[in-house]
Tab-separated table of C-alpha atoms and ligand atoms in Angstrom:
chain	number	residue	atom	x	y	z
T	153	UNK	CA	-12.229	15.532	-0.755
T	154	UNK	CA	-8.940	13.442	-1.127
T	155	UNK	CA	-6.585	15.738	-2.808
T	156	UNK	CA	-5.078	18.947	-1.696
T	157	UNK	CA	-3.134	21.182	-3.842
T	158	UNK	CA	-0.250	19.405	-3.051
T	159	UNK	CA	-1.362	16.524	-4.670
T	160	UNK	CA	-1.917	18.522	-7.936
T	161	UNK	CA	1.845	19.561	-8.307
T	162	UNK	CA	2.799	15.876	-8.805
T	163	UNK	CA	3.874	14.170	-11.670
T	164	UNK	CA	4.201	10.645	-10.923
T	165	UNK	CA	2.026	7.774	-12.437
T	166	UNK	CA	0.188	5.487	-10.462
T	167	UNK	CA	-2.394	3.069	-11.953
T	168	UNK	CA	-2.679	-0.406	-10.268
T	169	UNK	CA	-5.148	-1.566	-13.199
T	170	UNK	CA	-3.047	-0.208	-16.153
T	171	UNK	CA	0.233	-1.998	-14.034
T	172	UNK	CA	2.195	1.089	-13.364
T	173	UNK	CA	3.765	0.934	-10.267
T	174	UNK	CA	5.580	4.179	-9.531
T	175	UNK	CA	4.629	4.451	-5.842
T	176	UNK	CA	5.108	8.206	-5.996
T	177	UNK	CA	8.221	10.534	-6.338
T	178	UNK	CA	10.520	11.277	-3.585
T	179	UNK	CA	11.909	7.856	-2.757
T	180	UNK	CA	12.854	6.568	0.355
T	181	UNK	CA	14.430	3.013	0.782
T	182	UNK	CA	16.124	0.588	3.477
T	183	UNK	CA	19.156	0.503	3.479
T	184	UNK	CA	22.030	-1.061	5.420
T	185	UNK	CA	23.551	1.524	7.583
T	186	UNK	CA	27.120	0.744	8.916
T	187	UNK	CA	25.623	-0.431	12.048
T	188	UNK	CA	23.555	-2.873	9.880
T	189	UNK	CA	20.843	-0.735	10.836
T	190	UNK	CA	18.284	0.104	7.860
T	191	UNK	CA	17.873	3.423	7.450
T	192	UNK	CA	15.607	5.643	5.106
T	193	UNK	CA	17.540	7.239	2.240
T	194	UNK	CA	15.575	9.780	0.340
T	195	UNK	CA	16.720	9.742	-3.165
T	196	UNK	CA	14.658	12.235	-5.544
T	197	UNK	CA	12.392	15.440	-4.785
T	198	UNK	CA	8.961	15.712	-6.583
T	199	UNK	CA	5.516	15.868	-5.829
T	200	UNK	CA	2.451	13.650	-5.371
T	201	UNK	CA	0.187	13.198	-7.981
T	202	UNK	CA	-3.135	11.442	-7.611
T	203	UNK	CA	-4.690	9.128	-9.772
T	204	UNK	CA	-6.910	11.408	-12.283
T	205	UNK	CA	-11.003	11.123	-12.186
T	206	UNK	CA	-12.144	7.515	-13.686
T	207	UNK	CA	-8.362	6.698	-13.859
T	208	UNK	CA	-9.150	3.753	-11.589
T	209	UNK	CA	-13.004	3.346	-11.579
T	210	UNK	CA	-12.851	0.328	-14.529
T	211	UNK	CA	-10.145	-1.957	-12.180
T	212	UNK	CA	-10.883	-5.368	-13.767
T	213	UNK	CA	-11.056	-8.621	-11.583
T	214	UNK	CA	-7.865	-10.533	-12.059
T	215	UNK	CA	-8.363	-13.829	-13.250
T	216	UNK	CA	-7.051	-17.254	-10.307
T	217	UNK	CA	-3.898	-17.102	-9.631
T	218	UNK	CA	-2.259	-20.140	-11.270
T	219	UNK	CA	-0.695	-22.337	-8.644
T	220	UNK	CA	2.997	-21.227	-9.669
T	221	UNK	CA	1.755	-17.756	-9.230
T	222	UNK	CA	0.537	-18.941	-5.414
T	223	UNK	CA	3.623	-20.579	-5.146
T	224	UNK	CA	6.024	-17.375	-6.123
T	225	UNK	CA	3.721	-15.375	-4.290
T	226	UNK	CA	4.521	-17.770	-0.496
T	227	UNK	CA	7.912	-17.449	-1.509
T	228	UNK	CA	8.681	-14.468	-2.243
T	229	UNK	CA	6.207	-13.281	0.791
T	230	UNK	CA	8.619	-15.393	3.248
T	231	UNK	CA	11.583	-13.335	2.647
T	232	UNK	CA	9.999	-9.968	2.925
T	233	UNK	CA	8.195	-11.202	6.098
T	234	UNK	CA	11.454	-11.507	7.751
T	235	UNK	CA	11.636	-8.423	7.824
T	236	UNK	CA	7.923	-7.816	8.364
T	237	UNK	CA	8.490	-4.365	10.785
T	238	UNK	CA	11.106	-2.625	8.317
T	239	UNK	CA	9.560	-3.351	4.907
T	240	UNK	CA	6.041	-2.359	6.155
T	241	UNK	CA	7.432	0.917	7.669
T	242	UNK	CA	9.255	1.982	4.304
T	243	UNK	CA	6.014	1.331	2.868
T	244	UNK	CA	3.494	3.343	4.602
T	245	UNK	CA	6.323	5.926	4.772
T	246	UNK	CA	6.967	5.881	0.839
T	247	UNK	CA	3.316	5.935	1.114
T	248	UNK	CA	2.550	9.255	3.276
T	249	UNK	CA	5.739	11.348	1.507
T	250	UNK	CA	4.610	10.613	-2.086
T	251	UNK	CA	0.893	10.884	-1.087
T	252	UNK	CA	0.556	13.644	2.014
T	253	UNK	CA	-2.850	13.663	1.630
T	254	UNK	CA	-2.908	9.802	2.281
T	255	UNK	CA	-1.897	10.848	5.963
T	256	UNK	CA	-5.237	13.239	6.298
T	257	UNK	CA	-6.798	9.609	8.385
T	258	UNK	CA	-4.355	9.457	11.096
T	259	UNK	CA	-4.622	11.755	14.084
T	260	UNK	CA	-1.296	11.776	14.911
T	261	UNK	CA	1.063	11.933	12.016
T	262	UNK	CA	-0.800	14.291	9.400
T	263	UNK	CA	0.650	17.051	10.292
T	264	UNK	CA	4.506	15.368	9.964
T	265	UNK	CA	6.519	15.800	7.031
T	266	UNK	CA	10.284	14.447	7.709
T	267	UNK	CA	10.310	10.810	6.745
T	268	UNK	CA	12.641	9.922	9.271
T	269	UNK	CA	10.054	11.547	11.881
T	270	UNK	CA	7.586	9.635	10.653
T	271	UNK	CA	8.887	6.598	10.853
T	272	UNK	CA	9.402	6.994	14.571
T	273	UNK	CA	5.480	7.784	14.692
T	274	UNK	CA	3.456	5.123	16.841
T	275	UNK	CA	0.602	5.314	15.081
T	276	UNK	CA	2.295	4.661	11.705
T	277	UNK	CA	3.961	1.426	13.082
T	278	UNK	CA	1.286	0.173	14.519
T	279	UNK	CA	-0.658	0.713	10.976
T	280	UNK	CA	2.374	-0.728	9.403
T	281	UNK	CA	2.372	-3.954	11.449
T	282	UNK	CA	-1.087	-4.249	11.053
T	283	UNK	CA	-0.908	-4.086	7.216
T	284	UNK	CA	2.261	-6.473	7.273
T	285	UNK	CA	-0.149	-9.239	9.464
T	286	UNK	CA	-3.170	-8.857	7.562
T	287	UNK	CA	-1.377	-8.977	3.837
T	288	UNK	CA	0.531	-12.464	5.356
T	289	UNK	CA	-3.150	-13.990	6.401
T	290	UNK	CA	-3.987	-13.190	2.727
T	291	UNK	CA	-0.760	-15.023	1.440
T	292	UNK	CA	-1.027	-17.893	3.971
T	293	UNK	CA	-4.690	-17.898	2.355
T	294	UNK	CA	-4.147	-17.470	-1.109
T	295	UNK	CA	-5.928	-21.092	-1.344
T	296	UNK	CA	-9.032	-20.312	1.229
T	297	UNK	CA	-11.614	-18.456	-0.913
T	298	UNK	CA	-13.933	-17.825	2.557
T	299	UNK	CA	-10.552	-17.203	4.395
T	300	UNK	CA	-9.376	-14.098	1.924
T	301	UNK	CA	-13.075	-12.588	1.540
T	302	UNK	CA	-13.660	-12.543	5.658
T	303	UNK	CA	-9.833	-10.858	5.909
T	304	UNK	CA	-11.181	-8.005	2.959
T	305	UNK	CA	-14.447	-8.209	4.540
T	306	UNK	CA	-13.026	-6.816	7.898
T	307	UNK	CA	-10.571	-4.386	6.580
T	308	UNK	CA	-12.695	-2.941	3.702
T	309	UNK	CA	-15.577	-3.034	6.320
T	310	UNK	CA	-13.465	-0.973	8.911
T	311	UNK	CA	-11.807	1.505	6.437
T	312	UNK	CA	-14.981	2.426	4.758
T	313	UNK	CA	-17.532	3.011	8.217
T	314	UNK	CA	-15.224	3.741	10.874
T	315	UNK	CA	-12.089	5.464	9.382
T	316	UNK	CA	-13.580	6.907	6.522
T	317	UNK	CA	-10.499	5.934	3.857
T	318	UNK	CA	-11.176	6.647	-0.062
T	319	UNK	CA	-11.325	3.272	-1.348
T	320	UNK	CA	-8.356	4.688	-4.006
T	321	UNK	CA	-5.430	4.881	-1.580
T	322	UNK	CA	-5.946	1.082	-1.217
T	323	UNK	CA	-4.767	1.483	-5.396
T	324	UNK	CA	-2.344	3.861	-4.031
T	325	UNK	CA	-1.255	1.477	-1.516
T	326	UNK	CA	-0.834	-1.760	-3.675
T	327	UNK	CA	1.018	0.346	-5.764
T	328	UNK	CA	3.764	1.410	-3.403
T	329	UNK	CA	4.070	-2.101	-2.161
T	330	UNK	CA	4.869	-3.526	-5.752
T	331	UNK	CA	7.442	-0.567	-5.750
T	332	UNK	CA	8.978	-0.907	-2.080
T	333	UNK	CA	9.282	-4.690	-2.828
T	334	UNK	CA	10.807	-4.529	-6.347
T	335	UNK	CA	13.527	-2.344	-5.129
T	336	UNK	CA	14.203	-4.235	-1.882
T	337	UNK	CA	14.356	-7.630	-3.039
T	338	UNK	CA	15.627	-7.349	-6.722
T	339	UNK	CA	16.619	-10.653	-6.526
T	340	UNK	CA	13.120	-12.026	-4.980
T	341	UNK	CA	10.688	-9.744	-7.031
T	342	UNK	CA	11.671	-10.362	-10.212
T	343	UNK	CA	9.007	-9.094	-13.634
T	344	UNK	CA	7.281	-12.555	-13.327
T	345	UNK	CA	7.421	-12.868	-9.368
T	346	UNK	CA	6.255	-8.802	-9.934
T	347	UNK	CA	3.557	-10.013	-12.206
T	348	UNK	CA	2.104	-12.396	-9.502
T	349	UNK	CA	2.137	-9.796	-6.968
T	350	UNK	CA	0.330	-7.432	-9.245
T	351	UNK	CA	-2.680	-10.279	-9.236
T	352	UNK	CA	-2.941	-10.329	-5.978
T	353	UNK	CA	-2.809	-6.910	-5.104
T	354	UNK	CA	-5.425	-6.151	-7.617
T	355	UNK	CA	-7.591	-8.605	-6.235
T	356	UNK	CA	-7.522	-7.358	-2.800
T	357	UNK	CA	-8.174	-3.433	-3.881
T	358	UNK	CA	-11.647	-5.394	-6.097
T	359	UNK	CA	-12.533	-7.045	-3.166
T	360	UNK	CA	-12.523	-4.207	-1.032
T	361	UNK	CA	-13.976	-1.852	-3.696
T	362	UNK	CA	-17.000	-4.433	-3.275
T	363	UNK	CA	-17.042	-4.163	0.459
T	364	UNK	CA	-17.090	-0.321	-0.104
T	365	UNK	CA	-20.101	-0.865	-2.389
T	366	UNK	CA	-22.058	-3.800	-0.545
T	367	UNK	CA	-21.841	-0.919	2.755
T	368	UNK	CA	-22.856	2.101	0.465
T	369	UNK	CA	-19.852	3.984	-0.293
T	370	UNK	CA	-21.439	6.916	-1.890
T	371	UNK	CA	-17.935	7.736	-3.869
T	372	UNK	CA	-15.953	5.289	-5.507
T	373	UNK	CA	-14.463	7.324	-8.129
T	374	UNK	CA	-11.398	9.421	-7.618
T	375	UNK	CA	-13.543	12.657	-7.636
T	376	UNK	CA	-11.886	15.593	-5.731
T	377	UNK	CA	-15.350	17.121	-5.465
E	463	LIG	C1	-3.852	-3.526	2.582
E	463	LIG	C2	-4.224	-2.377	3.109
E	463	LIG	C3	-4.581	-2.142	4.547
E	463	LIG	C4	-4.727	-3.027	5.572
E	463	LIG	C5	-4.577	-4.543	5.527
E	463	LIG	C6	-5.080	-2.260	6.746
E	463	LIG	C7	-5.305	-2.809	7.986
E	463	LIG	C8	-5.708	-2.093	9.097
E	463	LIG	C9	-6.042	-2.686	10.359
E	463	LIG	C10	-6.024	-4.196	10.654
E	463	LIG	C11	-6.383	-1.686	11.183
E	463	LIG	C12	-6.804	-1.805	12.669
E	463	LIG	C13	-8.178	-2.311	12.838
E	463	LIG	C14	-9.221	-1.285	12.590
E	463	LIG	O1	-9.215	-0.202	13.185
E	463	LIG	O2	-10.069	-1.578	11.790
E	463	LIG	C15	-6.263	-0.448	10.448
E	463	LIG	C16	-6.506	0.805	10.959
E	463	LIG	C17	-6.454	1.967	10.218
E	463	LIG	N1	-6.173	2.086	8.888
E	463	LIG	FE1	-5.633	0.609	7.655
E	463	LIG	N2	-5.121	-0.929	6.411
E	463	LIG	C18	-4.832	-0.817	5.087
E	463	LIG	C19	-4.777	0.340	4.340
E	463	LIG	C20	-5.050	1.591	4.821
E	463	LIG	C21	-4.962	2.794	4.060
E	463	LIG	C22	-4.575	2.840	2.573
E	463	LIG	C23	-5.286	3.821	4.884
E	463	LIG	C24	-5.346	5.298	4.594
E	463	LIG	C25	-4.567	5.916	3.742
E	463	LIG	C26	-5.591	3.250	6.178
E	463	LIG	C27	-5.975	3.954	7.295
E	463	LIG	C28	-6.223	3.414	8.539
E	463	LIG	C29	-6.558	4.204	9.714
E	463	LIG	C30	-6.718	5.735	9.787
E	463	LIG	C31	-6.690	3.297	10.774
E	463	LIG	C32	-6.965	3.652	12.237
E	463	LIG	C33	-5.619	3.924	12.853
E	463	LIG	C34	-5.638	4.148	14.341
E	463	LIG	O3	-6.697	4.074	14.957
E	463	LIG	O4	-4.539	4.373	14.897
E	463	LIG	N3	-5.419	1.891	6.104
E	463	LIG	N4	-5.851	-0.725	9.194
């Protein structure tokens, strides 16, 4: 059961494999405060709405990334790793706020609704530092096959046996980043930097749709059953 009724209301699209990258719809973005400060600012009020049944069953393998792609990809990454606590915070809270029912896994932020609350959670920066680290082993690996399978090995391994995660908010996930990065760093991401980062982002979510598989995932589609 991913989806409450919440999640019905919604009317955003997200679909990693058919590259649309609307993360969600209430929006919440760094931004300079006069202190210099990032803060959230929440821009637009709508509701979640998951990906439909079979929406993302078919995800296709990317093909290589080309070696300008890996070299966009380091490039772009270096930037947004300077500011590797903020950017992964606006993510996983652009994340839970456009997709409550994404925060059903963690035991102490489900219940937390104010984006600004959240962000003080923990538990959320802790996941958000942890998603920051593993996502720049995967981009200082884009060149070590056995390197970027052991990472998705671990984390698919993890998500799927001990925490129990839908393999579809890892879709949901990629899909916020692409949108959290495009509208931080207009300059960095631009459509063909974008394009690169959609590659690699749908890469990871196959790779850890096969870890879900190779350990017996009983559920892969979207099914709210
Ligand atoms: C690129 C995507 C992600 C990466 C790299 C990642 C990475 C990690 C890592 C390294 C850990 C700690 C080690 C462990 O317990 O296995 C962790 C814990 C966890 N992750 Fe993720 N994660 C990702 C996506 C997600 C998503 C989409 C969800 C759910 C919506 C999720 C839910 C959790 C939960 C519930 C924990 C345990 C948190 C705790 O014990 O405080 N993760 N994640």
């Amino acid at each position: 059961m991913i989806s409450s009724n919440a999640d019905h209301k919604a009317s955003s699209s997200l679909a990693l494999a058919q590259h649309r990258f609307s993360g969600g719809e209430q929006r919440f973005s760094l931004r300079r405060g006069k202190t210099g400060n990032r803060i959230f600012k929440k821009d637009t009020e709508k509701m979640e709405r998951m990906p439909g049944e079979g929406e993302l069953d078919h995800l296709e393998r990317p093909s290589p990334l080309t070696e300008k792609e890996r070299m966009m990809i380091q490039d772009s990454w270096s930037k947004v790793y300077e500011n590797c606590d903020d950017v992964g915070v606006a993510i996983l809270v652009r994340l839970f706020v456009n997709f409550p029912s994404s925060k059903q896994f963690f035991s102490q932020f489900k219940h937390i609704e104010e984006p600004e609350e959240l962000a003080r959670s923990t538990q959320l920066r802790k996941h958000a530092h942890r998603v920051m680290n593993a996502l720049n082993t995967l981009v200082e690996s884009l060149d070590n096959a056995e390197k970027v399978a052991s990472v998705l090995q671990m984390v698919g391994k993890a998500h799927a046996l001990r925490h129990k995660v839908e393999p579809v908010y890892f879709k949901i996930l990629s899909g916020v980043i692409l949108e959290v990065l495009g509208e931080e760093f207009p300059q960095v991401v631009t459509p063909e930097v974008a394009a690169a980062w959609t590659k690699v982002l749908a890469t990871v979510c196959c790779g850890i749709n096969a870890v879900y598989e190779e350990v017996g995932w009983s559920k892969l589609s979207t099914s709210t059953g």
